[in-house]
GROMACS .gro file of C-alpha atoms in nm:
model
  367
    1MET     CA    1  -0.712  -0.554   2.398
    2ILE     CA    2  -0.576  -0.793   2.136
    3PRO     CA    3  -0.656  -0.648   1.791
    4PHE     CA    4  -0.728  -0.872   1.497
    5LEU     CA    5  -0.445  -0.695   1.313
    6SER     CA    6  -0.287  -0.359   1.397
    7LEU     CA    7  -0.167  -0.203   1.072
    8LYS     CA    8   0.007   0.068   1.271
    9ASP     CA    9   0.215  -0.195   1.451
   10VAL     CA   10   0.284  -0.384   1.128
   11THR     CA   11   0.412  -0.067   0.961
   12ALA     CA   12   0.622   0.019   1.267
   13LEU     CA   13   0.816  -0.309   1.232
   14HIS     CA   14   1.005  -0.153   0.940
   15GLY     CA   15   0.897   0.205   0.999
   16GLU     CA   16   1.229   0.385   0.960
   17GLU     CA   17   1.305   0.224   0.625
   18ILE     CA   18   0.951   0.286   0.503
   19GLN     CA   19   0.970   0.652   0.603
   20GLU     CA   20   1.303   0.686   0.427
   21ALA     CA   21   1.168   0.523   0.111
   22VAL     CA   22   0.859   0.745   0.106
   23SER     CA   23   1.063   1.061   0.170
   24LYS     CA   24   1.297   0.971  -0.115
   25VAL     CA   25   1.004   0.946  -0.358
   26VAL     CA   26   0.847   1.270  -0.235
   27ALA     CA   27   1.175   1.458  -0.263
   28GLY     CA   28   1.250   1.306  -0.603
   29GLY     CA   29   0.937   1.450  -0.764
   30TRP     CA   30   0.855   1.147  -0.983
   31TYR     CA   31   0.535   0.979  -0.863
   32LEU     CA   32   0.415   0.742  -1.138
   33GLN     CA   33   0.578   0.489  -1.369
   34GLY     CA   34   0.930   0.554  -1.251
   35LYS     CA   35   1.233   0.380  -1.105
   36GLU     CA   36   1.053   0.258  -0.790
   37ASN     CA   37   0.802   0.064  -0.999
   38GLU     CA   38   1.078  -0.079  -1.214
   39ARG     CA   39   1.272  -0.189  -0.907
   40PHE     CA   40   0.978  -0.343  -0.727
   41GLU     CA   41   0.850  -0.525  -1.035
   42ALA     CA   42   1.194  -0.675  -1.095
   43ASP     CA   43   1.241  -0.770  -0.729
   44TYR     CA   44   0.894  -0.919  -0.693
   45ALA     CA   45   0.921  -1.120  -1.016
   46ARG     CA   46   1.253  -1.256  -0.892
   47TYR     CA   47   1.103  -1.341  -0.553
   48ILE     CA   48   0.797  -1.515  -0.700
   49GLY     CA   49   1.000  -1.692  -0.966
   50THR     CA   50   0.853  -1.547  -1.285
   51LYS     CA   51   1.002  -1.356  -1.576
   52HIS     CA   52   0.755  -1.068  -1.558
   53CYS     CA   53   0.567  -0.860  -1.302
   54VAL     CA   54   0.330  -0.578  -1.392
   55GLY     CA   55   0.216  -0.346  -1.114
   56CYS     CA   56  -0.142  -0.220  -1.115
   57ALA     CA   57  -0.390  -0.037  -0.894
   58ASN     CA   58  -0.523  -0.328  -0.685
   59GLY     CA   59  -0.573  -0.702  -0.667
   60LEU     CA   60  -0.911  -0.702  -0.839
   61ASP     CA   61  -0.767  -0.515  -1.135
   62ALA     CA   62  -0.480  -0.763  -1.151
   63LEU     CA   63  -0.728  -1.046  -1.208
   64ILE     CA   64  -0.945  -0.839  -1.441
   65TRP     CA   65  -0.645  -0.758  -1.660
   66ILE     CA   66  -0.541  -1.121  -1.689
   67PHE     CA   67  -0.880  -1.220  -1.827
   68ARG     CA   68  -0.911  -0.905  -2.037
   69ALA     CA   69  -0.570  -0.963  -2.192
   70TYR     CA   70  -0.663  -1.318  -2.282
   71VAL     CA   71  -0.982  -1.185  -2.444
   72GLU     CA   72  -0.785  -0.925  -2.641
   73LEU     CA   73  -0.540  -1.193  -2.753
   74GLY     CA   74  -0.823  -1.423  -2.866
   75VAL     CA   75  -0.744  -1.692  -2.610
   76LEU     CA   76  -1.077  -1.637  -2.433
   77ARG     CA   77  -1.410  -1.526  -2.574
   78PRO     CA   78  -1.725  -1.393  -2.404
   79GLY     CA   79  -1.932  -1.684  -2.279
   80ASP     CA   80  -1.633  -1.911  -2.218
   81GLU     CA   81  -1.643  -2.094  -1.885
   82VAL     CA   82  -1.393  -2.046  -1.606
   83ILE     CA   83  -1.386  -2.293  -1.317
   84VAL     CA   84  -1.342  -2.116  -0.983
   85PRO     CA   85  -1.370  -2.206  -0.614
   86ALA     CA   86  -1.714  -2.136  -0.470
   87ASN     CA   87  -1.571  -2.023  -0.135
   88THR     CA   88  -1.368  -1.721  -0.235
   89TYR     CA   89  -1.383  -1.347  -0.188
   90ILE     CA   90  -1.615  -1.201  -0.448
   91ALA     CA   91  -1.330  -1.026  -0.632
   92THR     CA   92  -1.229  -1.357  -0.793
   93ILE     CA   93  -1.577  -1.392  -0.943
   94LEU     CA   94  -1.603  -1.023  -1.034
   95ALA     CA   95  -1.292  -1.047  -1.251
   96ILE     CA   96  -1.449  -1.330  -1.450
   97THR     CA   97  -1.790  -1.173  -1.509
   98GLU     CA   98  -1.635  -0.830  -1.577
   99ASN     CA   99  -1.496  -0.984  -1.895
  100GLY     CA  100  -1.817  -1.153  -2.009
  101LEU     CA  101  -1.696  -1.495  -1.899
  102THR     CA  102  -1.904  -1.751  -1.712
  103PRO     CA  103  -1.793  -1.866  -1.366
  104VAL     CA  104  -1.841  -2.234  -1.285
  105LEU     CA  105  -1.835  -2.280  -0.909
  106VAL     CA  106  -1.668  -2.581  -0.748
  107GLU     CA  107  -1.683  -2.674  -0.380
  108PRO     CA  108  -1.378  -2.679  -0.151
  109ARG     CA  109  -1.262  -2.975   0.050
  110ALA     CA  110  -1.397  -2.955   0.403
  111ASP     CA  111  -1.056  -3.031   0.556
  112THR     CA  112  -0.829  -2.803   0.350
  113LEU     CA  113  -1.084  -2.527   0.266
  114GLU     CA  114  -0.926  -2.513  -0.083
  115ILE     CA  115  -1.084  -2.614  -0.414
  116ASP     CA  116  -1.155  -2.989  -0.430
  117ASP     CA  117  -0.948  -3.127  -0.717
  118SER     CA  118  -1.157  -3.447  -0.721
  119LEU     CA  119  -1.457  -3.243  -0.844
  120LEU     CA  120  -1.283  -3.051  -1.121
  121GLU     CA  121  -1.303  -3.292  -1.413
  122ALA     CA  122  -1.681  -3.324  -1.374
  123ALA     CA  123  -1.703  -2.944  -1.407
  124VAL     CA  124  -1.523  -2.936  -1.742
  125THR     CA  125  -1.740  -2.885  -2.052
  126ASP     CA  126  -1.666  -2.808  -2.415
  127ARG     CA  127  -1.685  -2.438  -2.319
  128THR     CA  128  -1.430  -2.455  -2.036
  129ARG     CA  129  -1.118  -2.253  -2.111
  130ALA     CA  130  -0.959  -2.170  -1.776
  131LEU     CA  131  -0.930  -2.269  -1.412
  132VAL     CA  132  -0.871  -2.027  -1.126
  133ILE     CA  133  -0.721  -2.149  -0.802
  134VAL     CA  134  -0.734  -1.925  -0.495
  135HIS     CA  135  -0.469  -1.972  -0.228
  136LEU     CA  136  -0.726  -1.883   0.035
  137TYR     CA  137  -0.618  -1.787   0.387
  138GLY     CA  138  -0.252  -1.811   0.276
  139ARG     CA  139  -0.276  -2.188   0.210
  140ASN     CA  140  -0.135  -2.349  -0.103
  141ALA     CA  141  -0.428  -2.462  -0.319
  142TYR     CA  142  -0.225  -2.618  -0.600
  143THR     CA  143  -0.208  -2.994  -0.646
  144ASP     CA  144  -0.042  -3.209  -0.911
  145LYS     CA  145  -0.389  -3.323  -1.015
  146ILE     CA  146  -0.481  -2.962  -1.095
  147GLY     CA  147  -0.176  -2.928  -1.319
  148GLN     CA  148  -0.253  -3.257  -1.493
  149LEU     CA  149  -0.615  -3.154  -1.555
  150CYS     CA  150  -0.512  -2.821  -1.711
  151ARG     CA  151  -0.268  -2.996  -1.942
  152LYS     CA  152  -0.523  -3.265  -2.036
  153TYR     CA  153  -0.791  -3.014  -2.138
  154GLY     CA  154  -0.569  -2.727  -2.249
  155LEU     CA  155  -0.694  -2.493  -1.975
  156LYS     CA  156  -0.526  -2.172  -1.871
  157LEU     CA  157  -0.432  -2.192  -1.503
  158ILE     CA  158  -0.474  -1.860  -1.325
  159GLU     CA  159  -0.381  -1.805  -0.962
  160ASP     CA  160  -0.548  -1.567  -0.722
  161ASN     CA  161  -0.249  -1.512  -0.495
  162ALA     CA  162  -0.397  -1.217  -0.305
  163GLN     CA  163  -0.360  -1.389   0.033
  164ALA     CA  164  -0.049  -1.601  -0.011
  165HIS     CA  165   0.261  -1.389  -0.071
  166GLY     CA  166   0.560  -1.612   0.002
  167CYS     CA  167   0.373  -1.943   0.007
  168ARG     CA  168   0.529  -2.247  -0.159
  169THR     CA  169   0.420  -2.580  -0.302
  170ALA     CA  170   0.542  -2.917  -0.180
  171ASP     CA  171   0.821  -2.908  -0.441
  172GLY     CA  172   0.936  -2.561  -0.339
  173ARG     CA  173   0.787  -2.337  -0.608
  174ARG     CA  174   0.622  -2.017  -0.495
  175THR     CA  175   0.253  -1.960  -0.547
  176GLY     CA  176   0.215  -1.697  -0.814
  177SER     CA  177   0.452  -1.885  -1.045
  178LEU     CA  178   0.258  -2.209  -1.089
  179GLY     CA  179   0.024  -2.137  -1.379
  180ASP     CA  180  -0.003  -1.909  -1.680
  181ALA     CA  181  -0.057  -1.592  -1.476
  182ALA     CA  182  -0.131  -1.482  -1.121
  183GLY     CA  183  -0.301  -1.183  -0.963
  184HIS     CA  184  -0.164  -1.035  -0.640
  185SER     CA  185  -0.317  -0.785  -0.398
  186PHE     CA  186  -0.115  -0.549  -0.181
  187TYR     CA  187  -0.409  -0.425   0.025
  188PRO     CA  188  -0.266  -0.299   0.357
  189GLY     CA  189  -0.376  -0.602   0.559
  190LYS     CA  190  -0.205  -0.857   0.331
  191ASN     CA  191   0.118  -1.034   0.423
  192LEU     CA  192   0.286  -0.798   0.176
  193GLY     CA  193   0.076  -0.486   0.218
  194ALA     CA  194   0.114  -0.133   0.086
  195LEU     CA  195   0.002   0.186   0.260
  196GLY     CA  196  -0.301   0.193   0.032
  197ASP     CA  197  -0.429  -0.009  -0.261
  198GLY     CA  198  -0.192  -0.188  -0.494
  199GLY     CA  199  -0.171  -0.502  -0.704
  200ALA     CA  200   0.036  -0.689  -0.961
  201VAL     CA  201   0.031  -0.963  -1.221
  202THR     CA  202   0.311  -1.218  -1.247
  203THR     CA  203   0.364  -1.435  -1.555
  204ASP     CA  204   0.630  -1.591  -1.776
  205ASP     CA  205   0.442  -1.485  -2.091
  206PRO     CA  206   0.595  -1.167  -2.240
  207LEU     CA  207   0.299  -1.102  -2.472
  208LEU     CA  208   0.052  -1.131  -2.188
  209ALA     CA  209   0.263  -0.900  -1.970
  210ASP     CA  210   0.291  -0.638  -2.246
  211THR     CA  211  -0.084  -0.654  -2.313
  212ILE     CA  212  -0.167  -0.613  -1.945
  213ARG     CA  213   0.074  -0.322  -1.909
  214ALA     CA  214  -0.096  -0.146  -2.201
  215LEU     CA  215  -0.451  -0.221  -2.080
  216ALA     CA  216  -0.370  -0.079  -1.737
  217ASN     CA  217  -0.227   0.237  -1.899
  218TYR     CA  218  -0.539   0.352  -2.085
  219GLY     CA  219  -0.475   0.087  -2.350
  220SER     CA  220  -0.155   0.256  -2.464
  221GLN     CA  221   0.174   0.091  -2.554
  222LYS     CA  222   0.316   0.421  -2.681
  223LYS     CA  223   0.228   0.771  -2.565
  224TYR     CA  224  -0.091   0.898  -2.730
  225VAL     CA  225  -0.124   0.576  -2.932
  226PHE     CA  226  -0.401   0.346  -2.810
  227LYS     CA  227  -0.426  -0.014  -2.924
  228TYR     CA  228  -0.692  -0.106  -2.666
  229THR     CA  229  -0.975   0.065  -2.482
  230GLY     CA  230  -0.804   0.037  -2.148
  231ARG     CA  231  -0.824   0.202  -1.807
  232ASN     CA  232  -0.598   0.383  -1.566
  233SER     CA  233  -0.477   0.117  -1.322
  234ARG     CA  234  -0.123   0.185  -1.208
  235LEU     CA  235   0.084   0.120  -0.899
  236ASP     CA  236   0.218   0.455  -0.778
  237GLU     CA  237   0.581   0.517  -0.690
  238ILE     CA  238   0.524   0.559  -0.316
  239GLN     CA  239   0.345   0.225  -0.286
  240ALA     CA  240   0.611   0.054  -0.497
  241ALA     CA  241   0.884   0.193  -0.273
  242VAL     CA  242   0.703   0.081   0.043
  243LEU     CA  243   0.643  -0.266  -0.100
  244ASP     CA  244   1.007  -0.306  -0.197
  245VAL     CA  245   1.110  -0.236   0.163
  246LYS     CA  246   0.856  -0.480   0.306
  247LEU     CA  247   0.942  -0.747   0.047
  248ARG     CA  248   1.289  -0.776   0.202
  249TYR     CA  249   1.128  -0.884   0.530
  250LEU     CA  250   0.839  -1.090   0.395
  251ASP     CA  251   0.982  -1.434   0.476
  252GLU     CA  252   1.078  -1.318   0.824
  253ASP     CA  253   0.733  -1.172   0.887
  254ASN     CA  254   0.568  -1.490   0.755
  255ALA     CA  255   0.782  -1.696   0.994
  256ARG     CA  256   0.636  -1.497   1.283
  257ARG     CA  257   0.286  -1.582   1.162
  258GLN     CA  258   0.386  -1.948   1.138
  259ARG     CA  259   0.511  -1.953   1.498
  260ILE     CA  260   0.178  -1.820   1.625
  261ALA     CA  261  -0.011  -2.069   1.408
  262LYS     CA  262   0.198  -2.351   1.553
  263TYR     CA  263   0.094  -2.241   1.901
  264TYR     CA  264  -0.272  -2.234   1.799
  265TYR     CA  265  -0.256  -2.581   1.645
  266GLU     CA  266  -0.083  -2.726   1.951
  267HIS     CA  267  -0.304  -2.565   2.217
  268LEU     CA  268  -0.653  -2.495   2.080
  269SER     CA  269  -0.885  -2.765   2.214
  270HIS     CA  270  -1.260  -2.722   2.232
  271PRO     CA  271  -1.534  -2.969   2.134
  272LEU     CA  272  -1.721  -2.701   1.938
  273VAL     CA  273  -1.416  -2.570   1.751
  274SER     CA  274  -1.241  -2.739   1.458
  275LEU     CA  275  -0.935  -2.637   1.261
  276PRO     CA  276  -0.849  -2.692   0.896
  277ALA     CA  277  -0.597  -2.965   0.822
  278ARG     CA  278  -0.249  -2.848   0.910
  279LEU     CA  279  -0.007  -2.799   0.622
  280ASP     CA  280   0.366  -2.780   0.660
  281ASP     CA  281   0.481  -2.422   0.708
  282ALA     CA  282   0.620  -2.385   0.357
  283GLN     CA  283   0.268  -2.433   0.219
  284ASN     CA  284   0.090  -2.192   0.455
  285VAL     CA  285   0.190  -1.831   0.523
  286TYR     CA  286  -0.117  -1.780   0.747
  287HIS     CA  287  -0.260  -1.463   0.603
  288LEU     CA  288  -0.554  -1.569   0.817
  289PHE     CA  289  -0.606  -1.833   1.083
  290PRO     CA  290  -0.960  -1.965   1.032
  291ILE     CA  291  -1.140  -2.174   1.290
  292LEU     CA  292  -1.484  -2.329   1.250
  293CYS     CA  293  -1.755  -2.321   1.514
  294GLN     CA  294  -2.126  -2.400   1.488
  295ARG     CA  295  -2.188  -2.124   1.745
  296ARG     CA  296  -1.962  -1.887   1.557
  297ASP     CA  297  -2.155  -1.565   1.625
  298GLU     CA  298  -2.173  -1.639   1.998
  299LEU     CA  299  -1.801  -1.715   2.006
  300GLN     CA  300  -1.720  -1.394   1.822
  301ALA     CA  301  -1.931  -1.189   2.065
  302TYR     CA  302  -1.768  -1.364   2.362
  303LEU     CA  303  -1.418  -1.290   2.232
  304LYS     CA  304  -1.511  -0.927   2.164
  305ASP     CA  305  -1.643  -0.892   2.520
  306ASN     CA  306  -1.307  -1.021   2.641
  307GLY     CA  307  -1.101  -0.782   2.427
  308VAL     CA  308  -1.011  -1.004   2.132
  309GLY     CA  309  -1.069  -0.883   1.777
  310THR     CA  310  -1.188  -1.130   1.512
  311LEU     CA  311  -1.326  -1.119   1.158
  312ILE     CA  312  -1.551  -1.345   0.951
  313HIS     CA  313  -1.429  -1.453   0.606
  314TYR     CA  314  -1.685  -1.456   0.442
  315PRO     CA  315  -2.040  -1.455   0.584
  316ILE     CA  316  -2.221  -1.453   0.247
  317PRO     CA  317  -2.070  -1.663  -0.035
  318PRO     CA  318  -2.074  -1.523  -0.390
  319HIS     CA  319  -2.360  -1.741  -0.514
  320GLN     CA  320  -2.587  -1.598  -0.243
  321GLN     CA  321  -2.506  -1.233  -0.313
  322GLU     CA  322  -2.779  -1.017  -0.464
  323CYS     CA  323  -2.554  -0.917  -0.754
  324TYR     CA  324  -2.515  -1.280  -0.861
  325GLN     CA  325  -2.870  -1.407  -0.872
  326GLU     CA  326  -2.778  -1.608  -1.182
  327LEU     CA  327  -2.560  -1.824  -0.954
  328ALA     CA  328  -2.831  -1.884  -0.695
  329HIS     CA  329  -2.919  -2.224  -0.842
  330TYR     CA  330  -2.594  -2.375  -0.713
  331SER     CA  331  -2.617  -2.623  -0.425
  332LEU     CA  332  -2.295  -2.573  -0.230
  333PRO     CA  333  -2.335  -2.718   0.120
  334ILE     CA  334  -1.966  -2.708   0.215
  335THR     CA  335  -1.925  -2.347   0.101
  336GLU     CA  336  -2.241  -2.248   0.287
  337LYS     CA  337  -2.127  -2.429   0.602
  338LEU     CA  338  -1.797  -2.240   0.593
  339ALA     CA  339  -1.987  -1.912   0.557
  340ARG     CA  340  -2.189  -1.998   0.870
  341GLU     CA  341  -1.903  -2.126   1.083
  342GLU     CA  342  -1.575  -1.956   0.983
  343LEU     CA  343  -1.410  -1.716   1.228
  344SER     CA  344  -1.063  -1.568   1.180
  345ILE     CA  345  -0.868  -1.516   1.501
  346PRO     CA  346  -0.570  -1.281   1.550
  347ILE     CA  347  -0.255  -1.364   1.359
  348GLY     CA  348   0.017  -1.150   1.210
  349PRO     CA  349   0.379  -1.048   1.247
  350CYS     CA  350   0.307  -0.845   1.561
  351ILE     CA  351   0.104  -1.095   1.767
  352THR     CA  352   0.304  -1.220   2.067
  353GLU     CA  353   0.295  -1.572   2.209
  354ASP     CA  354   0.149  -1.430   2.530
  355GLU     CA  355  -0.136  -1.279   2.329
  356ALA     CA  356  -0.184  -1.607   2.143
  357ALA     CA  357  -0.197  -1.787   2.478
  358GLU     CA  358  -0.470  -1.551   2.596
  359VAL     CA  359  -0.671  -1.611   2.278
  360VAL     CA  360  -0.634  -1.987   2.322
  361SER     CA  361  -0.732  -1.973   2.690
  362LEU     CA  362  -1.046  -1.774   2.610
  363ILE     CA  363  -1.154  -2.004   2.326
  364ASN     CA  364  -1.086  -2.320   2.528
  365SER     CA  365  -1.298  -2.173   2.811
  366PHE     CA  366  -1.593  -2.082   2.586
  367ARG     CA  367  -1.922  -2.226   2.709
   0.00000   0.00000   0.00000
């Protein structure tokens, strides 16, 4: 059996250090808003290349707090438009609508699977205030054209970096440091995953960071004094300690993913299967390895029957979800094609080349 991703095996890679870090927190008796959070926030900000990092409960909250902080600061107002990729996990859209903002969906490029920068300017109106890019699958979504557009129209650039910890741009900057703020998820299956939920915001803006920290702490900047009507959304000390251990090995673990991806790109060959355009390794940390197949469901069943785990990301796009009927008017043929054809095959720091070879052999033999 080749699992899609064995979290037990991933944790075991650095198991002794993780156990030691957890035990230290348990024995220390301080479980929230302590030294482990301070250390991880400083280390992660340094790694990403930003001045500030604010830990929070999960990746969705990280994005919610960015938009909420901009609303509180008067930068955004309810009804303002936010351009966002149409082919993203629903959390990206939820964070926008949670704050009374209006998502404007833009198609991806069929070859990169990332937002199509050639379509962005046509989506800008006099109500557009921000653009979200999602580094989907671990692939860098940023382009110089995106930066130029944001400067031209005065748009806030927000990154959804939930799937791309450690990814870089062509000029060497890390995703999560490219715009005005970025949301990160540390869900266990991510490249940098906790042992439960966790998230963070990175930014160079001290006012934004302070506002987000208050919003995620009941709205309080000082004990029992509440400037905002906030919520409880904090990264606990155990998760921060675990993440700080795993952060030290993130580049090494990503390199293992990249080696398996290289094997897939060099050996997968089937007339019914296509791969997204290959990026250089710096620009893809391969959180997922998506393939496209018109007979996707048959291929998935075939691989399952032969002991290979796969997942679909994502079978129903946001504009076709029941909760977003107001988005149903969108015509998004590329997004809908991806939803019909995408299949994620095993990749991760624990997959061996022999296992990758078996996956390739099975796919190439699919009839």
